[in-house]
CSV table of C-alpha atoms in Angstrom, one decimal:
chain,number,residue,atom,x,y,z
A,987,UNK,CA,102.5,241.6,-71.1
A,988,UNK,CA,99.8,242.9,-73.3
A,989,UNK,CA,100.3,244.9,-76.6
A,990,UNK,CA,97.9,247.2,-78.0
A,991,UNK,CA,97.4,248.5,-81.7
A,992,UNK,CA,100.2,251.2,-82.2
A,993,UNK,CA,102.2,250.4,-79.1
A,994,UNK,CA,105.9,250.5,-79.2
A,995,UNK,CA,107.7,247.6,-78.4
A,996,UNK,CA,111.8,247.5,-78.2
A,997,UNK,CA,113.6,243.9,-78.5
A,998,UNK,CA,117.4,243.8,-77.5
A,999,UNK,CA,119.3,241.6,-79.2
A,1000,UNK,CA,123.1,240.3,-78.2
A,1001,UNK,CA,126.1,240.9,-80.5
A,1002,UNK,CA,127.3,238.2,-81.9
A,1003,UNK,CA,126.0,234.7,-82.6
A,1004,UNK,CA,123.8,234.0,-79.6
A,1005,UNK,CA,123.0,230.4,-79.8
A,1006,UNK,CA,126.9,229.7,-79.8
A,1007,UNK,CA,126.9,231.7,-76.2
A,1008,UNK,CA,124.6,229.9,-75.3
A,1009,UNK,CA,126.0,226.2,-75.8
A,1010,UNK,CA,129.3,227.6,-74.7
A,1011,UNK,CA,127.4,228.4,-71.2
A,1012,UNK,CA,125.6,225.2,-70.9
A,1013,UNK,CA,128.9,223.2,-71.8
A,1014,UNK,CA,131.3,224.9,-69.4
A,1015,UNK,CA,128.8,224.4,-66.7
A,1016,UNK,CA,128.4,220.2,-67.7
A,1017,UNK,CA,132.1,220.1,-67.7
A,1018,UNK,CA,132.2,221.5,-64.1
A,1019,UNK,CA,129.1,219.4,-63.1
A,1020,UNK,CA,131.4,216.2,-64.5
A,1021,UNK,CA,134.2,217.5,-62.6
A,1022,UNK,CA,132.9,218.2,-59.3
A,1023,UNK,CA,131.0,214.8,-59.7
A,1024,UNK,CA,134.3,212.9,-60.2
A,1025,UNK,CA,136.2,214.9,-57.1
A,1026,UNK,CA,133.0,214.5,-54.6
A,1027,UNK,CA,132.3,210.7,-55.5
A,1028,UNK,CA,136.2,210.1,-55.2
A,1029,UNK,CA,135.6,211.6,-51.7
A,1030,UNK,CA,132.7,210.0,-50.6
A,1031,UNK,CA,133.5,206.2,-51.6
A,1032,UNK,CA,136.1,204.7,-49.2
A,1033,UNK,CA,139.1,203.2,-50.4
A,1034,UNK,CA,138.5,199.6,-49.4
A,1035,UNK,CA,135.1,199.5,-50.7
A,1036,UNK,CA,134.4,197.0,-53.5
A,1037,UNK,CA,137.5,194.8,-52.4
A,1038,UNK,CA,135.4,191.6,-51.8
A,1039,UNK,CA,131.8,192.5,-53.1
A,1040,UNK,CA,129.7,195.8,-53.0
A,1041,UNK,CA,130.5,197.4,-49.6
A,1042,UNK,CA,133.6,198.4,-47.3
A,1043,UNK,CA,136.0,195.5,-47.3
A,1044,UNK,CA,138.0,197.3,-44.2
A,1045,UNK,CA,134.1,196.5,-42.4
A,1046,UNK,CA,135.0,193.1,-41.8
A,1047,UNK,CA,138.1,193.5,-40.1
A,1048,UNK,CA,136.3,196.0,-37.7
A,1049,UNK,CA,133.7,193.6,-36.9
A,1050,UNK,CA,136.4,190.4,-36.4
A,1051,UNK,CA,138.9,192.9,-34.2
A,1052,UNK,CA,136.2,193.5,-31.9
A,1053,UNK,CA,137.1,192.3,-28.1
A,1054,UNK,CA,135.5,188.9,-26.9
A,1055,UNK,CA,134.5,189.0,-23.1
A,1056,UNK,CA,133.4,185.4,-23.2
A,1057,UNK,CA,136.7,183.2,-22.5
A,1058,UNK,CA,136.9,180.3,-24.8
A,1059,UNK,CA,135.4,177.6,-22.9
A,1060,UNK,CA,135.7,176.1,-19.3
A,1061,UNK,CA,138.9,174.3,-20.3
A,1062,UNK,CA,140.5,178.4,-20.4
A,1063,UNK,CA,139.6,177.8,-16.6
A,1064,UNK,CA,140.6,174.7,-15.5
A,1065,UNK,CA,144.5,175.4,-15.2
A,1066,UNK,CA,144.3,177.7,-12.7
A,1067,UNK,CA,140.8,176.4,-11.0
A,1068,UNK,CA,141.7,172.7,-10.8
A,1069,UNK,CA,139.5,172.0,-8.2
A,1070,UNK,CA,136.6,173.7,-9.4
A,1071,UNK,CA,137.1,172.3,-12.9
A,1072,UNK,CA,137.6,168.5,-11.7
A,1073,UNK,CA,134.5,168.3,-9.5
A,1074,UNK,CA,132.5,170.0,-12.3
A,1075,UNK,CA,133.7,167.5,-14.4
A,1076,UNK,CA,132.4,164.8,-12.5
A,1077,UNK,CA,129.0,166.1,-11.4
A,1078,UNK,CA,125.6,166.9,-13.3
A,1079,UNK,CA,126.9,170.2,-14.0
A,1080,UNK,CA,129.6,168.9,-16.5
A,1081,UNK,CA,127.8,170.3,-19.7
A,1082,UNK,CA,128.0,173.8,-18.0
A,1083,UNK,CA,130.6,176.3,-19.0
A,1084,UNK,CA,132.1,177.9,-16.0
A,1085,UNK,CA,131.2,181.2,-17.7
A,1086,UNK,CA,127.4,180.2,-18.1
A,1087,UNK,CA,127.1,181.0,-14.1
A,1088,UNK,CA,130.3,183.3,-13.5
A,1089,UNK,CA,129.6,185.5,-16.4
A,1090,UNK,CA,132.3,186.8,-19.2
A,1091,UNK,CA,135.6,186.4,-17.7
A,1092,UNK,CA,138.0,186.7,-20.8
A,1093,UNK,CA,139.7,189.5,-18.7
A,1094,UNK,CA,140.0,187.6,-15.8
A,1095,UNK,CA,141.9,184.4,-17.6
A,1096,UNK,CA,144.6,187.0,-19.2
A,1097,UNK,CA,144.8,189.5,-15.8
A,1098,UNK,CA,142.9,187.1,-12.7
A,1099,UNK,CA,144.2,189.5,-10.2
A,1100,UNK,CA,142.3,192.8,-12.1
A,1101,UNK,CA,139.0,191.4,-12.5
A,1102,UNK,CA,137.0,188.6,-11.1
A,1103,UNK,CA,133.9,187.1,-12.7
A,1104,UNK,CA,130.8,187.5,-10.8
A,1105,UNK,CA,130.1,185.0,-7.9
A,1106,UNK,CA,126.5,184.6,-7.6
A,1107,UNK,CA,125.2,183.1,-4.7
A,1108,UNK,CA,121.2,183.4,-5.2
A,1109,UNK,CA,118.7,181.2,-6.0
A,1110,UNK,CA,117.9,183.6,-8.8
A,1111,UNK,CA,121.0,181.9,-10.5
A,1112,UNK,CA,119.6,178.3,-10.0
A,1113,UNK,CA,116.0,178.9,-10.1
A,1114,UNK,CA,116.8,180.8,-13.8
A,1115,UNK,CA,117.6,176.7,-14.8
A,1116,UNK,CA,115.7,174.6,-12.3
A,1117,UNK,CA,112.7,176.9,-11.4
A,1118,UNK,CA,109.5,174.5,-12.8
A,1119,UNK,CA,107.7,177.3,-15.4
A,1120,UNK,CA,105.7,176.1,-18.5
A,1121,UNK,CA,107.4,174.8,-20.8
A,1122,UNK,CA,110.2,173.4,-18.9
A,1123,UNK,CA,109.7,169.9,-18.4
A,1124,UNK,CA,111.0,167.8,-16.3
A,1125,UNK,CA,111.9,165.4,-19.0
A,1126,UNK,CA,114.7,167.9,-20.3
A,1127,UNK,CA,116.2,169.0,-16.6
A,1128,UNK,CA,115.3,168.1,-12.8
A,1129,UNK,CA,112.8,171.0,-12.0
A,1130,UNK,CA,111.8,172.4,-8.5
A,1131,UNK,CA,109.7,174.5,-7.1
A,1132,UNK,CA,111.8,176.6,-4.8
A,1133,UNK,CA,109.5,177.5,-2.4
A,1134,UNK,CA,108.5,174.0,-1.7
A,1135,UNK,CA,111.7,172.8,-2.2
A,1136,UNK,CA,113.7,175.0,0.3
A,1137,UNK,CA,111.4,178.1,1.2
A,1138,UNK,CA,113.4,180.0,-1.1
A,1139,UNK,CA,116.6,180.1,0.3
A,1140,UNK,CA,120.0,180.5,-1.4
A,1141,UNK,CA,120.4,177.1,-2.8
A,1142,UNK,CA,124.1,177.1,-2.0
A,1143,UNK,CA,123.2,176.7,1.6
A,1144,UNK,CA,122.9,172.8,1.1
A,1145,UNK,CA,123.9,172.5,-2.5
A,1146,UNK,CA,127.5,173.0,-4.2
A,1147,UNK,CA,127.1,174.7,-7.5
A,1148,UNK,CA,129.8,172.7,-8.8
A,1149,UNK,CA,128.6,169.2,-7.3
A,1150,UNK,CA,125.0,169.8,-7.1
A,1151,UNK,CA,123.6,166.5,-5.9
A,1152,UNK,CA,123.4,166.0,-2.6
A,1153,UNK,CA,123.3,162.1,-2.4
A,1154,UNK,CA,126.5,162.2,-4.2
A,1155,UNK,CA,128.6,162.9,-1.5
A,1156,UNK,CA,125.7,163.3,1.6
A,1157,UNK,CA,126.6,166.7,2.3
A,1158,UNK,CA,128.1,170.0,0.9
A,1159,UNK,CA,131.8,169.6,0.2
B,1317,UNK,CA,124.5,245.8,-79.0
B,1318,UNK,CA,121.7,247.0,-81.4
B,1319,UNK,CA,118.2,248.4,-80.6
B,1320,UNK,CA,115.2,247.2,-83.0
B,1321,UNK,CA,112.3,249.3,-82.6
B,1322,UNK,CA,109.2,248.3,-84.7
B,1323,UNK,CA,105.5,249.3,-84.8
B,1324,UNK,CA,102.9,246.7,-83.2
B,1325,UNK,CA,100.4,247.2,-86.3
B,1326,UNK,CA,97.7,244.2,-86.0
B,1327,UNK,CA,98.5,241.7,-83.4
B,1328,UNK,CA,100.8,240.5,-80.7
B,1329,UNK,CA,101.3,237.6,-83.5
B,1330,UNK,CA,103.5,239.7,-84.8
B,1331,UNK,CA,105.8,240.2,-81.9
B,1332,UNK,CA,106.3,236.4,-81.2
B,1333,UNK,CA,107.5,235.8,-84.6
B,1334,UNK,CA,109.9,238.4,-84.6
B,1335,UNK,CA,111.2,236.8,-81.2
B,1336,UNK,CA,111.3,233.1,-83.2
B,1337,UNK,CA,113.6,235.0,-85.6
B,1338,UNK,CA,116.1,236.3,-82.8
B,1339,UNK,CA,116.4,232.9,-81.2
B,1340,UNK,CA,117.0,230.3,-83.7
B,1341,UNK,CA,115.1,226.8,-82.1
B,1342,UNK,CA,115.6,224.7,-84.1
B,1343,UNK,CA,119.3,225.3,-83.6
B,1344,UNK,CA,119.3,225.6,-80.0
B,1345,UNK,CA,117.2,222.5,-79.3
B,1346,UNK,CA,119.5,220.4,-81.6
B,1347,UNK,CA,122.5,221.8,-80.2
B,1348,UNK,CA,121.2,221.6,-76.3
B,1349,UNK,CA,120.3,217.7,-77.2
B,1350,UNK,CA,123.6,217.0,-78.2
B,1351,UNK,CA,125.1,218.8,-75.4
B,1352,UNK,CA,122.7,216.8,-72.9
B,1353,UNK,CA,123.5,213.3,-74.0
B,1354,UNK,CA,127.3,214.1,-74.0
B,1355,UNK,CA,126.8,215.4,-70.7
B,1356,UNK,CA,124.9,212.1,-69.6
B,1357,UNK,CA,127.7,209.6,-71.8
B,1358,UNK,CA,130.9,211.6,-70.3
B,1359,UNK,CA,130.5,211.3,-66.5
B,1360,UNK,CA,129.0,207.3,-67.2
B,1361,UNK,CA,132.4,207.2,-68.8
B,1362,UNK,CA,134.6,208.2,-66.1
B,1363,UNK,CA,132.6,206.7,-63.6
B,1364,UNK,CA,133.5,203.3,-65.3
B,1365,UNK,CA,137.0,204.3,-65.4
B,1366,UNK,CA,137.1,204.9,-61.7
B,1367,UNK,CA,134.7,201.4,-60.5
B,1368,UNK,CA,137.7,199.6,-62.4
B,1369,UNK,CA,140.4,201.6,-60.6
B,1370,UNK,CA,139.1,201.1,-57.2
B,1371,UNK,CA,137.7,198.1,-57.4
B,1372,UNK,CA,141.5,196.8,-58.7
B,1373,UNK,CA,143.7,199.0,-57.0
B,1374,UNK,CA,142.6,198.2,-53.2
B,1375,UNK,CA,143.5,194.6,-52.2
B,1376,UNK,CA,146.7,193.5,-50.5
B,1377,UNK,CA,147.2,196.1,-47.9
B,1378,UNK,CA,144.6,194.2,-45.2
B,1379,UNK,CA,144.5,191.1,-44.1
B,1380,UNK,CA,143.2,188.8,-46.8
B,1381,UNK,CA,139.6,187.3,-46.0
B,1382,UNK,CA,139.5,185.5,-48.9
B,1383,UNK,CA,142.2,182.9,-47.7
B,1384,UNK,CA,140.2,183.0,-44.4
B,1385,UNK,CA,137.0,182.1,-45.8
B,1386,UNK,CA,138.2,179.3,-48.0
B,1387,UNK,CA,136.6,175.9,-47.1
B,1388,UNK,CA,134.1,178.0,-44.5
B,1389,UNK,CA,130.4,177.9,-44.7
B,1390,UNK,CA,129.2,178.9,-41.2
B,1391,UNK,CA,125.8,176.7,-40.4
B,1392,UNK,CA,124.1,177.0,-36.9
B,1393,UNK,CA,121.8,174.7,-35.3
B,1394,UNK,CA,118.9,175.0,-32.6
B,1395,UNK,CA,117.3,172.1,-30.8
B,1396,UNK,CA,114.3,172.9,-29.7
B,1397,UNK,CA,113.8,169.5,-27.7
B,1398,UNK,CA,116.5,170.3,-25.4
B,1399,UNK,CA,115.9,174.1,-24.7
B,1400,UNK,CA,115.1,174.5,-21.0
B,1401,UNK,CA,113.9,178.4,-21.9
B,1402,UNK,CA,116.9,179.6,-18.9
B,1403,UNK,CA,118.0,182.4,-21.3
B,1404,UNK,CA,121.5,182.5,-20.5
B,1405,UNK,CA,122.4,183.0,-24.5
B,1406,UNK,CA,120.0,186.2,-23.6
B,1407,UNK,CA,122.2,187.3,-21.0
B,1408,UNK,CA,125.8,186.1,-22.4
B,1409,UNK,CA,124.8,187.7,-26.1
B,1410,UNK,CA,123.8,191.0,-24.5
B,1411,UNK,CA,127.3,191.1,-22.4
B,1412,UNK,CA,129.4,190.0,-25.3
B,1413,UNK,CA,128.1,192.5,-27.8
B,1414,UNK,CA,127.5,195.6,-25.6
B,1415,UNK,CA,123.5,195.3,-26.4
B,1416,UNK,CA,122.2,197.7,-23.8
B,1417,UNK,CA,119.8,196.1,-21.4
B,1418,UNK,CA,116.8,197.9,-23.0
B,1419,UNK,CA,113.8,195.3,-22.8
B,1420,UNK,CA,113.0,196.0,-26.6
B,1421,UNK,CA,116.6,195.1,-28.2
B,1422,UNK,CA,118.0,191.7,-28.6
B,1423,UNK,CA,120.7,190.2,-30.9
B,1424,UNK,CA,118.9,186.6,-29.8
B,1425,UNK,CA,116.0,185.7,-27.5
B,1426,UNK,CA,114.0,183.0,-26.7
B,1427,UNK,CA,110.1,182.8,-27.2
B,1428,UNK,CA,107.7,180.5,-24.9
B,1429,UNK,CA,105.0,178.9,-27.3
B,1430,UNK,CA,102.3,177.1,-24.7
B,1431,UNK,CA,99.4,175.4,-26.6
B,1432,UNK,CA,95.8,175.6,-25.1
B,1433,UNK,CA,92.1,175.0,-26.0
B,1434,UNK,CA,91.9,178.6,-26.8
B,1435,UNK,CA,94.9,178.9,-29.1
B,1436,UNK,CA,98.3,179.2,-29.3
B,1437,UNK,CA,100.4,182.1,-26.5
B,1438,UNK,CA,103.8,183.2,-27.4
B,1439,UNK,CA,105.5,185.1,-24.8
B,1440,UNK,CA,109.1,186.5,-24.3
B,1441,UNK,CA,109.4,188.9,-21.6
B,1442,UNK,CA,112.8,190.7,-22.1
B,1443,UNK,CA,113.8,188.3,-24.4
B,1444,UNK,CA,112.8,185.4,-22.7
B,1445,UNK,CA,115.4,186.5,-19.4
B,1446,UNK,CA,111.6,187.3,-17.0
B,1447,UNK,CA,109.3,184.1,-17.8
B,1448,UNK,CA,106.8,183.6,-15.4
B,1449,UNK,CA,105.4,180.3,-14.3
B,1450,UNK,CA,101.9,179.9,-15.9
B,1451,UNK,CA,99.6,177.8,-15.0
B,1452,UNK,CA,100.3,174.1,-15.7
B,1453,UNK,CA,98.5,172.4,-18.7
B,1454,UNK,CA,99.0,169.2,-20.1
B,1455,UNK,CA,99.3,170.5,-23.8
B,1456,UNK,CA,102.3,171.5,-25.9
B,1457,UNK,CA,104.8,173.8,-24.2
B,1458,UNK,CA,107.9,174.4,-25.3
B,1459,UNK,CA,111.0,177.2,-26.1
B,1460,UNK,CA,112.0,178.3,-29.5
B,1461,UNK,CA,115.4,180.4,-29.4
B,1462,UNK,CA,115.3,183.1,-32.6
B,1463,UNK,CA,118.4,184.6,-33.9
B,1464,UNK,CA,119.5,186.2,-37.2
B,1465,UNK,CA,119.0,183.6,-39.6
B,1466,UNK,CA,122.2,184.9,-42.2
B,1467,UNK,CA,120.1,184.1,-44.5
B,1468,UNK,CA,122.1,183.0,-48.5
B,1469,UNK,CA,119.3,185.1,-49.6
B,1470,UNK,CA,119.2,188.2,-47.8
B,1471,UNK,CA,116.3,190.7,-48.0
B,1472,UNK,CA,118.4,192.8,-45.8
B,1473,UNK,CA,121.5,193.4,-47.3
B,1474,UNK,CA,119.1,193.9,-50.6
B,1475,UNK,CA,117.5,196.9,-49.3
B,1476,UNK,CA,120.4,198.6,-48.0
B,1477,UNK,CA,120.6,201.7,-49.8
B,1478,UNK,CA,124.3,202.5,-48.9
B,1479,UNK,CA,125.8,199.1,-49.0
B,1480,UNK,CA,126.3,199.0,-45.1
B,1481,UNK,CA,125.5,195.4,-44.8
B,1482,UNK,CA,126.8,192.5,-47.0
B,1483,UNK,CA,127.2,189.1,-46.7
B,1484,UNK,CA,130.7,187.5,-45.8
B,1485,UNK,CA,132.6,184.9,-47.7
B,1486,UNK,CA,132.1,182.2,-44.6
B,1487,UNK,CA,128.4,183.2,-44.7
B,1488,UNK,CA,127.7,185.7,-42.2
B,1489,UNK,CA,125.6,189.1,-42.6
B,1490,UNK,CA,127.9,191.9,-40.9
B,1491,UNK,CA,126.7,195.8,-40.4
B,1492,UNK,CA,129.3,198.4,-41.1
B,1493,UNK,CA,128.5,201.1,-38.4
B,1494,UNK,CA,130.6,203.6,-40.0
B,1495,UNK,CA,128.6,203.8,-43.6
B,1496,UNK,CA,125.1,202.6,-41.7
B,1497,UNK,CA,122.6,205.8,-41.9
B,1498,UNK,CA,120.2,204.5,-40.1
B,1499,UNK,CA,117.1,204.8,-42.3
B,1500,UNK,CA,115.7,201.3,-40.8
B,1501,UNK,CA,115.1,199.6,-44.5
B,1502,UNK,CA,116.8,196.5,-43.2
B,1503,UNK,CA,115.0,196.4,-39.9
B,1504,UNK,CA,111.8,196.6,-41.7
B,1505,UNK,CA,113.1,193.7,-44.8
B,1506,UNK,CA,114.0,191.5,-42.1
B,1507,UNK,CA,111.1,188.8,-42.0
B,1508,UNK,CA,112.4,187.3,-38.6
B,1509,UNK,CA,112.6,190.7,-36.9
B,1510,UNK,CA,116.2,190.2,-36.2
B,1511,UNK,CA,117.6,193.5,-37.0
B,1512,UNK,CA,116.7,196.7,-34.3
B,1513,UNK,CA,118.4,200.0,-33.8
B,1514,UNK,CA,121.0,200.3,-31.7
B,1515,UNK,CA,119.9,202.7,-28.5
B,1516,UNK,CA,123.3,203.8,-28.2
B,1517,UNK,CA,125.1,204.0,-31.6
B,1518,UNK,CA,122.0,204.8,-34.0
B,1519,UNK,CA,123.0,201.9,-36.2
B,1520,UNK,CA,121.2,198.9,-37.1
B,1521,UNK,CA,122.5,196.3,-34.8
B,1522,UNK,CA,121.9,192.7,-35.3
B,1523,UNK,CA,123.4,189.1,-33.9
B,1524,UNK,CA,126.8,188.4,-36.4
B,1525,UNK,CA,127.2,184.8,-34.8
B,1526,UNK,CA,129.8,186.8,-33.1
B,1527,UNK,CA,131.9,187.1,-35.7
B,1528,UNK,CA,134.6,188.8,-33.6
B,1529,UNK,CA,134.5,185.3,-31.6
B,1530,UNK,CA,134.5,182.7,-34.3
B,1531,UNK,CA,137.3,184.6,-36.2
B,1532,UNK,CA,139.6,184.1,-33.3
B,1533,UNK,CA,138.3,180.2,-33.5
B,1534,UNK,CA,135.9,180.6,-30.5
B,1535,UNK,CA,132.4,180.0,-31.0
B,1536,UNK,CA,129.7,182.4,-30.3
B,1537,UNK,CA,129.0,183.3,-27.3
B,1538,UNK,CA,125.4,181.9,-26.5
B,1539,UNK,CA,126.9,178.6,-27.8
B,1540,UNK,CA,129.1,178.6,-25.1
B,1541,UNK,CA,127.2,179.2,-22.1
B,1542,UNK,CA,124.3,176.9,-23.6
B,1543,UNK,CA,124.0,174.4,-20.5
B,1544,UNK,CA,122.2,171.7,-22.6
B,1545,UNK,CA,124.0,171.8,-25.8
B,1546,UNK,CA,120.5,173.3,-27.4
B,1547,UNK,CA,122.8,175.6,-29.5
B,1548,UNK,CA,125.5,174.4,-32.2
B,1549,UNK,CA,127.4,176.2,-34.3
B,1550,UNK,CA,129.8,174.6,-37.2
B,1551,UNK,CA,131.2,174.4,-40.4
B,1552,UNK,CA,128.7,173.1,-43.6
B,1553,UNK,CA,131.6,172.7,-45.5
B,1554,UNK,CA,133.1,170.5,-43.1
B,1555,UNK,CA,131.1,166.4,-44.0
B,1556,UNK,CA,132.8,165.5,-40.4
B,1557,UNK,CA,131.6,168.5,-38.6
B,1558,UNK,CA,128.8,167.5,-36.1
B,1559,UNK,CA,126.3,170.3,-37.3
B,1560,UNK,CA,126.8,169.0,-40.5
B,1561,UNK,CA,126.2,165.2,-39.5
B,1562,UNK,CA,123.0,166.5,-38.3
B,1563,UNK,CA,121.7,168.2,-41.1
B,1564,UNK,CA,122.1,165.7,-43.3
B,1565,UNK,CA,120.9,162.9,-41.1
B,1566,UNK,CA,118.2,164.3,-39.1
B,1567,UNK,CA,114.9,165.9,-39.5
B,1568,UNK,CA,116.0,170.0,-39.8
B,1569,UNK,CA,113.5,172.9,-40.9
B,1570,UNK,CA,114.3,176.4,-41.1
B,1571,UNK,CA,112.0,179.4,-40.3
B,1572,UNK,CA,109.8,180.8,-43.1
B,1573,UNK,CA,111.4,179.2,-45.9
B,1574,UNK,CA,108.5,180.0,-47.9
B,1575,UNK,CA,110.1,183.1,-48.2
B,1576,UNK,CA,112.9,182.0,-50.3
B,1577,UNK,CA,115.6,183.7,-47.8
B,1578,UNK,CA,117.4,180.3,-47.3
B,1579,UNK,CA,117.9,180.7,-43.6
B,1580,UNK,CA,121.5,179.0,-42.3
B,1581,UNK,CA,119.6,178.3,-38.8
B,1582,UNK,CA,118.4,175.0,-38.7
B,1583,UNK,CA,115.6,174.0,-36.2
B,1584,UNK,CA,115.4,170.5,-34.6
B,1585,UNK,CA,112.1,169.4,-33.5
B,1586,UNK,CA,110.3,172.5,-34.8
B,1587,UNK,CA,106.2,172.5,-34.1
B,1588,UNK,CA,104.3,173.8,-37.2
B,1589,UNK,CA,103.0,176.4,-34.9
B,1590,UNK,CA,106.1,178.1,-34.7
B,1591,UNK,CA,106.6,181.4,-37.0
């Protein structure tokens, strides 16, 4: 606004003490802000937060209660699959868990009739451990070149996966 | 309301001075400052009160984890001398923890180091599930399985803005999927690249040493399926535990220990080129 000499200017003035009113208004706003802050904070923070540390305590149980897809170990299988279990225990594959080849079987253990584990007869299964690749030296595991060894046909044609060494018994049995 | 009329005689200054009188600035400012101070202090007081109540009141109703954790501190050993790179662990981990089959996301993966005269080549195709034979060389070739190191000093936990990740009393870093907002800070902060954005749930995801399994007394899925015993899992507080024995007696090393993260995965036979 530009005023010139001789202009008439009108100034309005509030009744009462203006500063007190302004202070009152700001006070009300601040109190409201505090109340809203407290309510919102109460709503945002989960009940179990801080129970064990700076996190939601219930999250531990949520993580820990997920279902296991893999059963604990081969011992869970031995009871029902005694033949395979005994064969494996005596052969070169003894250190391998059943589920290493048969996949997750926790559901199968509790309900054998409902779900069956994978039975993978392919050369792919044996090759994942036995194929000769860079980094997999003979000192760690006996390796083969599938094409040279068997023409790449299914290894289970000649080897029993639970008792793989042929000279052991002369034949797949 | 009262109206006041005045004539501007010389300059605008007269008007300004009059305005100053109408709103006493000093009074206004001092009161405003007092109110501001009160406004800041009041919520802080209430905050402290609430913090106290919510920290104290809650415990009791859920299972008492402090009792479960007592005397436990999990540790993990990876024996790179034994690993044959079969990636059964990678496969088992994905199935156990419902990690999508995408070729970018893994909770654990296997790297292959091939040292040639040209230098070191590192590959991990599909997390180690699709290794190619490569040409034979006479130089060093070996596999290094990787997973979350469950650091004692975890950078991922430090940077999380919503406290959606934490270290449990028995030494495992977990993600609170309900609180995570997917900001990816933790993924950036992890020096081991152990975290990723879950393509389905869109929250940060990582290896938990199969916390749901160890809570039930089982070993992690990768340890269960390893055919050569290259992965070992045990309780570091138990002096008789084979894992503790190995750490006490053998030469073990963690990854990137110079970063001060104190990794809890200990490697046997680790070459110096491994990063």
